[in-house]
CSV table of C-alpha atoms in Angstrom, one decimal:
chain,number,residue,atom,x,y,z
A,1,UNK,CA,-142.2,66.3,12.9
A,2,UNK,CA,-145.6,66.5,12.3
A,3,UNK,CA,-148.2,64.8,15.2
A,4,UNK,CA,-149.2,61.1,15.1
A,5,UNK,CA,-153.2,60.6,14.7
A,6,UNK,CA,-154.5,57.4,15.3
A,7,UNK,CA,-156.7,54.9,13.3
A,8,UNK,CA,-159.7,55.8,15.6
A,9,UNK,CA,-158.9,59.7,14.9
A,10,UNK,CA,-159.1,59.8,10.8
A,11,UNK,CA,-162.3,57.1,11.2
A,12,UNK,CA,-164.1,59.7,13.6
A,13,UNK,CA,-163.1,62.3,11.0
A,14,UNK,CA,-164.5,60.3,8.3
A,15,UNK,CA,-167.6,59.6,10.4
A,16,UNK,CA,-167.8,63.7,10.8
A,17,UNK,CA,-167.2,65.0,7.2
A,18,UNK,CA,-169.8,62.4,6.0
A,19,UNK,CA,-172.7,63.9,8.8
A,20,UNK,CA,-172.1,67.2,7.7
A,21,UNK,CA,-172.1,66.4,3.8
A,22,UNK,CA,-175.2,63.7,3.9
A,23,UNK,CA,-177.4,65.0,6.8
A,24,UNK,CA,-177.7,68.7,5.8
A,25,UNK,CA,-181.2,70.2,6.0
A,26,UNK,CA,-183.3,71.0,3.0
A,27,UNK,CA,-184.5,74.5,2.1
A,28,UNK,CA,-187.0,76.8,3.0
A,29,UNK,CA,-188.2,79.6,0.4
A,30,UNK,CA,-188.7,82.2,2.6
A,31,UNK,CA,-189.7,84.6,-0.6
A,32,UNK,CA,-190.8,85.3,-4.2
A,33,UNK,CA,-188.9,82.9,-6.0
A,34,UNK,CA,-186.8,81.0,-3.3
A,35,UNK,CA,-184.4,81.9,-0.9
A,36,UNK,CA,-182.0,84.0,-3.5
A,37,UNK,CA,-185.5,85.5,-5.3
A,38,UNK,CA,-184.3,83.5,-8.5
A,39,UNK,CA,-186.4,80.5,-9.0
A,40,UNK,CA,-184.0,78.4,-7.8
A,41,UNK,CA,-183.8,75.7,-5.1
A,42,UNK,CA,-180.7,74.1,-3.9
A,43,UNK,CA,-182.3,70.8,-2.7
A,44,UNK,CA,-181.3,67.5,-3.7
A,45,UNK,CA,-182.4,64.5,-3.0
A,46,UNK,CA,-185.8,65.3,-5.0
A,47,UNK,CA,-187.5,62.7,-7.2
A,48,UNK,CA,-186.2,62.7,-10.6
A,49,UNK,CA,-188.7,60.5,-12.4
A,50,UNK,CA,-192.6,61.5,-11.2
A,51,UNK,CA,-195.2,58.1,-11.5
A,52,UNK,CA,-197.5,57.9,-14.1
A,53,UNK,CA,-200.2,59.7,-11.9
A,54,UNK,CA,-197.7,62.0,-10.8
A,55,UNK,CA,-196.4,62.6,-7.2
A,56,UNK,CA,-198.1,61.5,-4.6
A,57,UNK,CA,-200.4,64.3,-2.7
A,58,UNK,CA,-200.0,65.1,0.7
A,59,UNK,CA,-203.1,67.4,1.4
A,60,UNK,CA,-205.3,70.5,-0.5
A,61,UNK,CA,-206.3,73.7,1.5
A,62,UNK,CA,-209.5,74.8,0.0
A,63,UNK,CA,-209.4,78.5,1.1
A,64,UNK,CA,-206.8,79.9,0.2
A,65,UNK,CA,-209.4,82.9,-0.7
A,66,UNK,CA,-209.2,85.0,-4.2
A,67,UNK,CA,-205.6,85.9,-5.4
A,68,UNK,CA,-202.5,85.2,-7.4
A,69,UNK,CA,-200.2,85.1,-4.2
A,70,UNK,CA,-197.3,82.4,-3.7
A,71,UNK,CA,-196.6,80.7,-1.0
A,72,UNK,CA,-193.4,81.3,1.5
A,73,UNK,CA,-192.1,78.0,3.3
A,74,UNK,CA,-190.1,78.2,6.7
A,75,UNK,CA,-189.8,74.9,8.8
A,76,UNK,CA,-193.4,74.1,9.5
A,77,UNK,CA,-195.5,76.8,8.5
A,78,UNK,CA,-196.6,78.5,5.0
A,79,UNK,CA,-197.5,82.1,4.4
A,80,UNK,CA,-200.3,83.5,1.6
A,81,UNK,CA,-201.9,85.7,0.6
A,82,UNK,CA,-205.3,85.4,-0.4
A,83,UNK,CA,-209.3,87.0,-0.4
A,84,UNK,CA,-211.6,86.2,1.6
A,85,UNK,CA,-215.1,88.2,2.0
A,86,UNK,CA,-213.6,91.3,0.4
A,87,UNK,CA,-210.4,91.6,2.6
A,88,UNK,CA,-206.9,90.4,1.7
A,89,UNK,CA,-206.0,88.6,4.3
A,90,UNK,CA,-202.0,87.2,5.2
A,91,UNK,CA,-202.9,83.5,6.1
A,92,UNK,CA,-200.6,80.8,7.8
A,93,UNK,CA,-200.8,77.1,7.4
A,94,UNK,CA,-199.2,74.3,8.8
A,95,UNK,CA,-196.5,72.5,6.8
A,96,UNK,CA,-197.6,68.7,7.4
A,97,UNK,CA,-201.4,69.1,7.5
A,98,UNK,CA,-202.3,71.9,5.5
A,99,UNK,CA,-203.9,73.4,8.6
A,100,UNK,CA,-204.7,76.8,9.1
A,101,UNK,CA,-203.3,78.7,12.2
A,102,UNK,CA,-204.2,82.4,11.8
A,103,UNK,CA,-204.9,85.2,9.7
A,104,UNK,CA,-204.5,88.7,9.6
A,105,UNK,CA,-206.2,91.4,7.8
A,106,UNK,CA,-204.1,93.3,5.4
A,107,UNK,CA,-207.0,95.9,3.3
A,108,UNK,CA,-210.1,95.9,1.0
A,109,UNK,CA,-210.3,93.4,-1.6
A,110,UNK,CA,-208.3,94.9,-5.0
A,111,UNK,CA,-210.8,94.2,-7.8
A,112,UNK,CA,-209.5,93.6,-11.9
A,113,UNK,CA,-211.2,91.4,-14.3
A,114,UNK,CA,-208.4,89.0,-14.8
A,115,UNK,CA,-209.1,88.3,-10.9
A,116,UNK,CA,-209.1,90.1,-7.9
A,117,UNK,CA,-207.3,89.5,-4.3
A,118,UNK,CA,-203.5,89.9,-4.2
A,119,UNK,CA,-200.6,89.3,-5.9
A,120,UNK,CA,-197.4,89.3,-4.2
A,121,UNK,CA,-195.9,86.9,-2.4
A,122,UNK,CA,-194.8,87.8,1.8
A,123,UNK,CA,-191.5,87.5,2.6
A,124,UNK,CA,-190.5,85.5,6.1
A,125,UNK,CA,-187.4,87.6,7.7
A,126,UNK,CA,-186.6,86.1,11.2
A,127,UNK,CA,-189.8,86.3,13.3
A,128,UNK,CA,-191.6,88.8,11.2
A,129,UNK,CA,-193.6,88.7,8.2
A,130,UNK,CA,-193.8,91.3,5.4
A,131,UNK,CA,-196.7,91.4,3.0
A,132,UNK,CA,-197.8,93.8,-0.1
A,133,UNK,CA,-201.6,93.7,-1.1
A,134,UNK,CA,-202.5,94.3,-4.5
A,135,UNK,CA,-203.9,97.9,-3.6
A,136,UNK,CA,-200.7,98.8,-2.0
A,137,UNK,CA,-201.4,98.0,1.9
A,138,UNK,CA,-197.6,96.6,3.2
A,139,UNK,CA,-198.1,95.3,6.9
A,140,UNK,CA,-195.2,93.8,9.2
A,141,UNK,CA,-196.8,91.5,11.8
A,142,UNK,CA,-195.3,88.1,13.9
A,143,UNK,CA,-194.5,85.4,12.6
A,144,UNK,CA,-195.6,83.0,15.4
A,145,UNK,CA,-199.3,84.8,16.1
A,146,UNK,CA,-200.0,87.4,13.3
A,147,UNK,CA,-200.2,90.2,14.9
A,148,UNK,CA,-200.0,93.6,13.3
A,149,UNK,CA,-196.6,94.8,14.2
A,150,UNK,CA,-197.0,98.0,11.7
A,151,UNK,CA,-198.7,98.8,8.1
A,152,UNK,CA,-197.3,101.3,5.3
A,153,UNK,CA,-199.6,102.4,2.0
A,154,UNK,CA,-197.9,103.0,-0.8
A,155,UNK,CA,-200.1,106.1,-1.5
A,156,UNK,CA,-198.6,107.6,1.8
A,157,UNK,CA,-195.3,107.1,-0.2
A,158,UNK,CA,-196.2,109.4,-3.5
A,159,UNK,CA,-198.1,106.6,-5.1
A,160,UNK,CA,-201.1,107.5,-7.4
A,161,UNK,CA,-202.9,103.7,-6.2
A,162,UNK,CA,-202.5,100.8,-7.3
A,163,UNK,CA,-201.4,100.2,-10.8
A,164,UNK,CA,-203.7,98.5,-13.5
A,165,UNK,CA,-203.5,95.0,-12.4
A,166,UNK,CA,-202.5,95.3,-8.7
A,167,UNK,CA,-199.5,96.2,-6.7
A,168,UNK,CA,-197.8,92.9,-7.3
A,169,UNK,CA,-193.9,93.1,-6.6
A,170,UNK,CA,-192.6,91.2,-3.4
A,171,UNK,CA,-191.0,93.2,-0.6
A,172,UNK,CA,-187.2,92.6,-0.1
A,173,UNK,CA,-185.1,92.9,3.1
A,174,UNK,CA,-181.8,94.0,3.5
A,175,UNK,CA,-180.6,94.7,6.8
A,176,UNK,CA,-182.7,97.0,8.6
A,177,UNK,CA,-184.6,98.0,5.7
A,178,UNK,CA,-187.6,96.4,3.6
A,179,UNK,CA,-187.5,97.8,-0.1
A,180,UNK,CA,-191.0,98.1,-2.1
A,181,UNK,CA,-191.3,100.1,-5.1
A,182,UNK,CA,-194.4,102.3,-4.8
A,183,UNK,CA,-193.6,104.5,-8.3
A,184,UNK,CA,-194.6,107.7,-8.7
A,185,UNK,CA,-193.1,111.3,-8.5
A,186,UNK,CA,-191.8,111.2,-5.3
A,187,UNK,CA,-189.2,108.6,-5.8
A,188,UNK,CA,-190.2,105.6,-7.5
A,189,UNK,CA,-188.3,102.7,-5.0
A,190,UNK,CA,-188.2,103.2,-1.0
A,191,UNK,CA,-186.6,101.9,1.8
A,192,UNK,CA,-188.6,101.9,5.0
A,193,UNK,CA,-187.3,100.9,8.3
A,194,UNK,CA,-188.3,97.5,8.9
A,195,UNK,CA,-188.9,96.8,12.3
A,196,UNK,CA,-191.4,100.8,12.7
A,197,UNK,CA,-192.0,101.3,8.9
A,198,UNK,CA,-191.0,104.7,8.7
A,199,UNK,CA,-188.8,105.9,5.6
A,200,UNK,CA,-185.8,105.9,5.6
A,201,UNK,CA,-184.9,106.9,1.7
A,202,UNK,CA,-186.6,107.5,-1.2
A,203,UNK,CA,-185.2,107.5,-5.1
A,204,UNK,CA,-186.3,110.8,-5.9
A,205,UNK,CA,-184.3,110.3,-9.9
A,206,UNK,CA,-186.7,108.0,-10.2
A,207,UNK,CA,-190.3,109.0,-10.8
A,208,UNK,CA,-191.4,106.2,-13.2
A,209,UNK,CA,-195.0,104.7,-12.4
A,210,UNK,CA,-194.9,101.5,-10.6
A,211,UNK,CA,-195.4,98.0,-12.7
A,212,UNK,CA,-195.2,94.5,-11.8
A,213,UNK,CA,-191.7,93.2,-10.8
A,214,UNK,CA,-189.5,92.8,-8.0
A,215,UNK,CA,-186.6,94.1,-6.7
A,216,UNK,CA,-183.3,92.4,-6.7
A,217,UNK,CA,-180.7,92.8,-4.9
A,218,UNK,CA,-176.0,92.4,-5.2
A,219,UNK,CA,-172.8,93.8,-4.6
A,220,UNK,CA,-171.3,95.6,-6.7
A,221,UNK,CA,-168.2,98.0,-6.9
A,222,UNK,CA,-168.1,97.4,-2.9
A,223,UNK,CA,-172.0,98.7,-2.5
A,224,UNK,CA,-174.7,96.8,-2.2
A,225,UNK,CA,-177.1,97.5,-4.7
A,226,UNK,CA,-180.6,97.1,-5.1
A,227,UNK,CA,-181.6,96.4,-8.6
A,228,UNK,CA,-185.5,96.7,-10.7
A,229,UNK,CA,-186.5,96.3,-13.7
A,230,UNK,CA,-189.2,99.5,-14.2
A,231,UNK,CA,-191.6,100.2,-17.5
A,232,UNK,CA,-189.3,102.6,-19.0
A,233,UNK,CA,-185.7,101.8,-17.8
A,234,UNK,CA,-183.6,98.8,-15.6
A,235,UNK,CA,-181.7,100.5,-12.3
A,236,UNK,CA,-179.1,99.9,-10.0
A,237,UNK,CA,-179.7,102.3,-6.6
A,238,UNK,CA,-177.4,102.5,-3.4
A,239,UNK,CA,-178.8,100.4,-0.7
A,240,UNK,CA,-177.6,102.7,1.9
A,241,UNK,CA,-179.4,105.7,0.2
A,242,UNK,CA,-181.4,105.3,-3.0
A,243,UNK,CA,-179.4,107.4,-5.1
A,244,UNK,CA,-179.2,106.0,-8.3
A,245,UNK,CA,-176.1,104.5,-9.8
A,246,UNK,CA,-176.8,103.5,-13.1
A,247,UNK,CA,-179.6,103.3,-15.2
A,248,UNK,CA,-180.4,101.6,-19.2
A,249,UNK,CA,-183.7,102.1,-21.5
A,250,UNK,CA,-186.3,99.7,-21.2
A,251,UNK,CA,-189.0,100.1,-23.9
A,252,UNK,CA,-192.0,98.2,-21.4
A,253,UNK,CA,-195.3,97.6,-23.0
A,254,UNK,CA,-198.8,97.3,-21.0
A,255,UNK,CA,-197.4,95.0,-18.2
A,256,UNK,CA,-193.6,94.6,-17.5
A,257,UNK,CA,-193.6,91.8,-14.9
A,258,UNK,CA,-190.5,89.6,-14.5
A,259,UNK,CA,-187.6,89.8,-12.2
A,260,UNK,CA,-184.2,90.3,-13.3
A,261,UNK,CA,-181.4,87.4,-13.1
A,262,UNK,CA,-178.1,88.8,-11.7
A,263,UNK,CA,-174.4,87.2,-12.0
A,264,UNK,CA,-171.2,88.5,-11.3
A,265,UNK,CA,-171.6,92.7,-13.5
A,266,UNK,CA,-174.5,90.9,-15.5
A,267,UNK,CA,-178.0,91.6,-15.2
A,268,UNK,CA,-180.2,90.2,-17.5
A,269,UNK,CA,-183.9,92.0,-18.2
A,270,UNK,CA,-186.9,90.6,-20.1
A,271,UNK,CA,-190.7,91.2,-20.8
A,272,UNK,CA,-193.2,90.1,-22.6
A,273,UNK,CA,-195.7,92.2,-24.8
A,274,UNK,CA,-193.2,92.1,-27.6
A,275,UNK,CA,-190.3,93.2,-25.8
A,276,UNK,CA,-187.7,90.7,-25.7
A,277,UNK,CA,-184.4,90.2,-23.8
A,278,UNK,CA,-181.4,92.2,-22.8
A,279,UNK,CA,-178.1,91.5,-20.8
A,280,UNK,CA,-176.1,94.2,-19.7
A,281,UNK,CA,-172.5,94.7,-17.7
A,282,UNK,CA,-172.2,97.2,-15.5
A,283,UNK,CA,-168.2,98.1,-14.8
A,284,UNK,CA,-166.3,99.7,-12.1
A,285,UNK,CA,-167.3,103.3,-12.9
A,286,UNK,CA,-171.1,102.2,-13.0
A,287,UNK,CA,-171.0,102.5,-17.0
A,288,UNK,CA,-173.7,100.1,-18.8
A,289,UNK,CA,-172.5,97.9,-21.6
A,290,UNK,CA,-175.2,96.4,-23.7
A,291,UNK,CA,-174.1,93.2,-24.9
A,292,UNK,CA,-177.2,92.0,-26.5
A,293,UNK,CA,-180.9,92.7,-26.9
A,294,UNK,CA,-183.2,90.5,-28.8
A,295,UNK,CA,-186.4,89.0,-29.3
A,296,UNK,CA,-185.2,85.3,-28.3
A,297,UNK,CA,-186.4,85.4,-24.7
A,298,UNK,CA,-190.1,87.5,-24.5
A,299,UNK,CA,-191.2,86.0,-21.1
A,300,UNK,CA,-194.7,87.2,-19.9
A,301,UNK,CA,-195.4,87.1,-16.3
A,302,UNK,CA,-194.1,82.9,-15.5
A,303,UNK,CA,-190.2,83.8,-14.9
A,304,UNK,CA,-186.5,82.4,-16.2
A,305,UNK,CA,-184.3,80.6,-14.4
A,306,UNK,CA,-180.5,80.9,-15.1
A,307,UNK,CA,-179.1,77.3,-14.9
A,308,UNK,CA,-175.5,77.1,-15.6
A,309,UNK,CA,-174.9,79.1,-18.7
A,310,UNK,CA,-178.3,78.9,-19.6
A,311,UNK,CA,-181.6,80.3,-19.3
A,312,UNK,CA,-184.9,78.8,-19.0
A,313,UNK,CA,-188.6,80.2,-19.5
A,314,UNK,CA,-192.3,80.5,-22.0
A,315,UNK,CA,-191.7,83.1,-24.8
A,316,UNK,CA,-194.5,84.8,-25.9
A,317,UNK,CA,-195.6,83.5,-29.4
A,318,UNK,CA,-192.2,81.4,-29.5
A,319,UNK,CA,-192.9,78.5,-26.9
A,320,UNK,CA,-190.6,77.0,-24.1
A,321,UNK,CA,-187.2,78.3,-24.9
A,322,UNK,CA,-183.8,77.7,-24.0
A,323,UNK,CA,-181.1,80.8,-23.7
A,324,UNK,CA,-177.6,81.3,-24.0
A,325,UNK,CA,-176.9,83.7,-21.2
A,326,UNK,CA,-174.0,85.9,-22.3
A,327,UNK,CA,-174.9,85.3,-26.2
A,328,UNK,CA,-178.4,85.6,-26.4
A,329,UNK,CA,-178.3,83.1,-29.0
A,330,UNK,CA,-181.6,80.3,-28.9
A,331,UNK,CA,-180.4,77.1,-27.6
A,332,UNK,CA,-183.7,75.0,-28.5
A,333,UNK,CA,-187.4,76.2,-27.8
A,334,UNK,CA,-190.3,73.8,-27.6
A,335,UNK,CA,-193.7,74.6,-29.1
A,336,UNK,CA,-195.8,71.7,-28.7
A,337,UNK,CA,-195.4,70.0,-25.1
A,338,UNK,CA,-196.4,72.6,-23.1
A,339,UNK,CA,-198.4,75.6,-22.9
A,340,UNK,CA,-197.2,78.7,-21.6
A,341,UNK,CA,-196.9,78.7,-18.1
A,342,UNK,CA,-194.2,79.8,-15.2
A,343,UNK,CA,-191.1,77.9,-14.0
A,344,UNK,CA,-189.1,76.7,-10.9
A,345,UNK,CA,-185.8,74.6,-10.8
A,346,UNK,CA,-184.5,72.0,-8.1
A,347,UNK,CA,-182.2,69.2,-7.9
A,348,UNK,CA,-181.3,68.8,-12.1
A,349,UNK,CA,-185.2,69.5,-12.9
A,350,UNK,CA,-187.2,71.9,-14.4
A,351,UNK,CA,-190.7,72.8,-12.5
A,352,UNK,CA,-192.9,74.0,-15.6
A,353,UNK,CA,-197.0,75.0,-14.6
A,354,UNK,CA,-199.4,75.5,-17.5
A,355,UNK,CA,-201.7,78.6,-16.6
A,356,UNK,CA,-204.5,77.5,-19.1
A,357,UNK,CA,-204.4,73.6,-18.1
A,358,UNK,CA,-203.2,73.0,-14.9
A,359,UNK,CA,-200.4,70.5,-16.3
A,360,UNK,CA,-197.5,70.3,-14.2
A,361,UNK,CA,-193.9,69.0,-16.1
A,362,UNK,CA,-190.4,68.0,-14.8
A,363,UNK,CA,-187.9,68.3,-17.2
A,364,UNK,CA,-184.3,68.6,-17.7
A,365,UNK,CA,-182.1,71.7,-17.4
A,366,UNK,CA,-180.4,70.7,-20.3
A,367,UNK,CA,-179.5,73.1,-23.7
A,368,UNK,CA,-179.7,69.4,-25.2
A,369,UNK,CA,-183.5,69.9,-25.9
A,370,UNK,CA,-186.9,69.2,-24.0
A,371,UNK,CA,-186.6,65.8,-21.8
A,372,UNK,CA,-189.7,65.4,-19.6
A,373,UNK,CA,-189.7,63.3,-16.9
A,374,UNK,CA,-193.5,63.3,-15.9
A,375,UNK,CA,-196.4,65.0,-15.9
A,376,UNK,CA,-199.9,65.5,-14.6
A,377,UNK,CA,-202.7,67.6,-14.6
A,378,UNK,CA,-204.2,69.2,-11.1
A,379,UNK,CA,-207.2,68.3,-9.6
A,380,UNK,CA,-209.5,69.6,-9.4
A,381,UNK,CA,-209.0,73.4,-10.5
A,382,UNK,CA,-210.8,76.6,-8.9
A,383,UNK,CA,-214.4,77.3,-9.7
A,384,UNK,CA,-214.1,80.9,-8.5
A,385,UNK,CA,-211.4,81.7,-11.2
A,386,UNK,CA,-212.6,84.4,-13.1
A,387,UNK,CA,-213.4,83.8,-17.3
A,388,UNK,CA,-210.0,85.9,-18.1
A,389,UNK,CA,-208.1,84.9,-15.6
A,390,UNK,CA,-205.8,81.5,-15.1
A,391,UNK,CA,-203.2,79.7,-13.1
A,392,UNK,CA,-200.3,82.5,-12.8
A,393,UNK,CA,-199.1,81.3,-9.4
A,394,UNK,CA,-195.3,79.7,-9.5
A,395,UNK,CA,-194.7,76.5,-8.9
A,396,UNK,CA,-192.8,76.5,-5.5
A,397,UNK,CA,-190.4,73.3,-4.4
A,398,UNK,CA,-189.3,73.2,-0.7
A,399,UNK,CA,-188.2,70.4,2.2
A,400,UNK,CA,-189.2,68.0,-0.3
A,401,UNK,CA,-192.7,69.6,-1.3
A,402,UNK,CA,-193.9,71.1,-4.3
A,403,UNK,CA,-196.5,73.4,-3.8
A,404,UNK,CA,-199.1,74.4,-6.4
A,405,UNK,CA,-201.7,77.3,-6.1
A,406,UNK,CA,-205.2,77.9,-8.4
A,407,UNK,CA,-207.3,80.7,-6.4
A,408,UNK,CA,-208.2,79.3,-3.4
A,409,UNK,CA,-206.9,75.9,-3.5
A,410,UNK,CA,-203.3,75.1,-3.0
A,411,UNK,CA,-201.9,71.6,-3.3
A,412,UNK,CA,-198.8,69.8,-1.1
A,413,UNK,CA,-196.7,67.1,-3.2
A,414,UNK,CA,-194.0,65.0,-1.8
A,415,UNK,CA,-191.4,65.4,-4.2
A,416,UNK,CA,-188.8,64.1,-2.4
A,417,UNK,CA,-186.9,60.3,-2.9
A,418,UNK,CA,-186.4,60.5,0.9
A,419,UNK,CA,-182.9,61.7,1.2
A,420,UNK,CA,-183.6,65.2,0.7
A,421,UNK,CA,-180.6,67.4,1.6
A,422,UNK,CA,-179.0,70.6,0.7
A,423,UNK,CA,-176.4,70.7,-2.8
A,424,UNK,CA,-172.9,71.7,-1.2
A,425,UNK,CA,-171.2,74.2,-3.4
């Protein structure tokens, strides 16, 4: 027979199941693009209607320094990147203030005249911090103080310098190993030991120059794989070694900048410039299926998000634009609301940021259409931005913040309806 609980027993129960499903913490984004590096946040308990004036501000740092660089949350502190007197510096703040606690040094000022200062956003692994400047300086230093744990330049690593606009791409973690892509003949994508910086492997198939976007990474085929998107061709390398294990054609123009969007055998590749889209499969014997490869989806430098069975994202010369992710097919694309700008998601909303404005939109997810749910304008905007430059730094959304960057300014809004948690899935 099975054992006789008592009344008391299944109410403690109850009591326990509801803790764990309503008092779950919210989440950090610990690098480019979130915790999973795909624009997506698993928060709930976010505001889904903003006030007319928009949500409420909690504080503005005002030097932040010169650069494109987006912020990475962990409990109470933010990491940056940013400018300052012609250094690139790796700067920590204080969640709840907006106080700064250190910086550290990271090399000479990378100069373009879209805007100098960095690009890349650090990545927060445990109690270390890894960082890219735009001319190719990666340092490793602690989280708690800032100090210089070790430092790498991707010219040490068969790089020619930096490329036009900057070394921009985000270093990734995996293990013991932090991945960058330095480009060049010597093996375009390399692993270095993470906690001394030495290498550890280097893709020597791979000798393409280096361009703008990150590295991504799965498992696949019962490897784990790291995956990039370079100007001439999309990849999939061993993680353990580098070699490569499948490659497609990419035909990159000036600037190919976006990161790719993974599911399941799927990755899905886009740039702007006139490119266009392209999903592929990748099946057990590392054979590459194209299944389509179109024009619907020609995002620039401001991401996609993959919601569901659809993607989200500014095409050049098109407008906002909804995707169906295994068809291709346009779902609905917006012209008029917005301006082109780049995108987060959290809790059922979309995070749009116009680069030429400053507007910042919620939306809906939805391949129903365009539904905003708000808006405002920032203020005020950077008067160090250069005359070709604007606002290319993501929106970011974590514990309940969204965080918004022009140049040296960056904003903190509660976002949050004051039940923020984590989505259970």
């Amino acid at each position: 027979m099975p054992p006789a609980y008592s009344k008391q027993y299944f109410f403690s129960i109850s009591l326990l199941f509801l803790a764990l499903t309503t008092n779950l913490q919210a989440e950090d984004w610990p690098q480019w693009r979130g915790p999973r590096r795909d624009g997506v946040s698993k928060e709930t308990g976010l505001l889904q209607e903003w006030p007319a004036a928009g949500p409420p501000q909690k504080w503005v740092f005002k030097d932040c320094g010169i650069g494109y660089s987006g912020p990475a949350v962990v409990g109470d502190r933010i990491y940056i990147l940013g400018s300052r007197d012609g250094v690139e510096k790796l700067i920590a703040l204080n969640t709840n203030s907006g106080e700064e606690l250190w910086f550290t040094d990271i090399g000479t000022e990378f100069e373009n005249g879209w805007g100098n200062g960095p690009r890349s956003t650090p990545t927060v692994d445990g109690d270390r911090i890894y960082a890219l400047g735009a001319q190719g300086n990666l340092i490793c230093v602690e989280a708690p103080s800032g100090e210089l744990v070790w430092q790498k330049s991707m010219v040490d690593l068969g790089s020619k310098g930096p490329p036009f606009w900057g070394y921009s791409e985000s270093p990734l973690i995996h293990q013991g190993h932090v991945i960058v892509t330095p480009g060049g003949k010597e093996g375009a994508i390399v692993a270095l030991d993470k906690s001394t910086g030495e290498l550890v492997w280097q893709s020597a198939e791979l000798t393409s120059g280096a361009h703008y976007s990150s590295t991504m990474l799965t498992q696949r085929n019962g490897k784990a794989e790291i995956v990039q998107l370079l100007v001439d061709k999309g990849v999939g390398v061993d993680a353990a070694t580098g070699d490569m294990l499948w490659q497609t054609p990419w035909p990159g123009r000036v600037a190919v900048v976006p990161t790719p969007i993974l599911r399941d055998n799927h990755v899905y590749f886009t740039s702007g410039y006139g490119v266009g889209s392209m999903l592929v499969s990748i099946d057990a014997q590392y054979n590459v299926d194209v299944a389509y490869d179109n024009k619907v989806m020609k995002n620039h430098h401001g991401g996609v998000v993959l919601i569901g069975d659809h993607l989200f994202g500014h095409s050049d010369k098109v407008g906002w634009v909804c995707q169906d992710f295994l068809s291709g097919k346009s779902v609905w694309r917006e012209r008029e609301a917005l301006g082109k700008g780049s995108i987060a998601y959290a809790d059922n909303r979309l995070y749009c940021f116009s680069k030429d404005e400053g507007i910042a939109v919620l939306a809906d997810a939805s391949p129903e259409g365009w539904k905003e749910h708000g808006r405002f304008t920032l203020s005020p905007l950077s008067e160090i931005r250069k005359d070709k430059g604007r606002i290319w730094t993501q929106p970011v959304v974590s514990n309940g913040r969204l965080y918004l960057r022009d140049q040296d300014l960056l904003y903190s809004f509660d976002v949050s309806d004051g039940k923020t948690g984590l989505a259970v899935q």
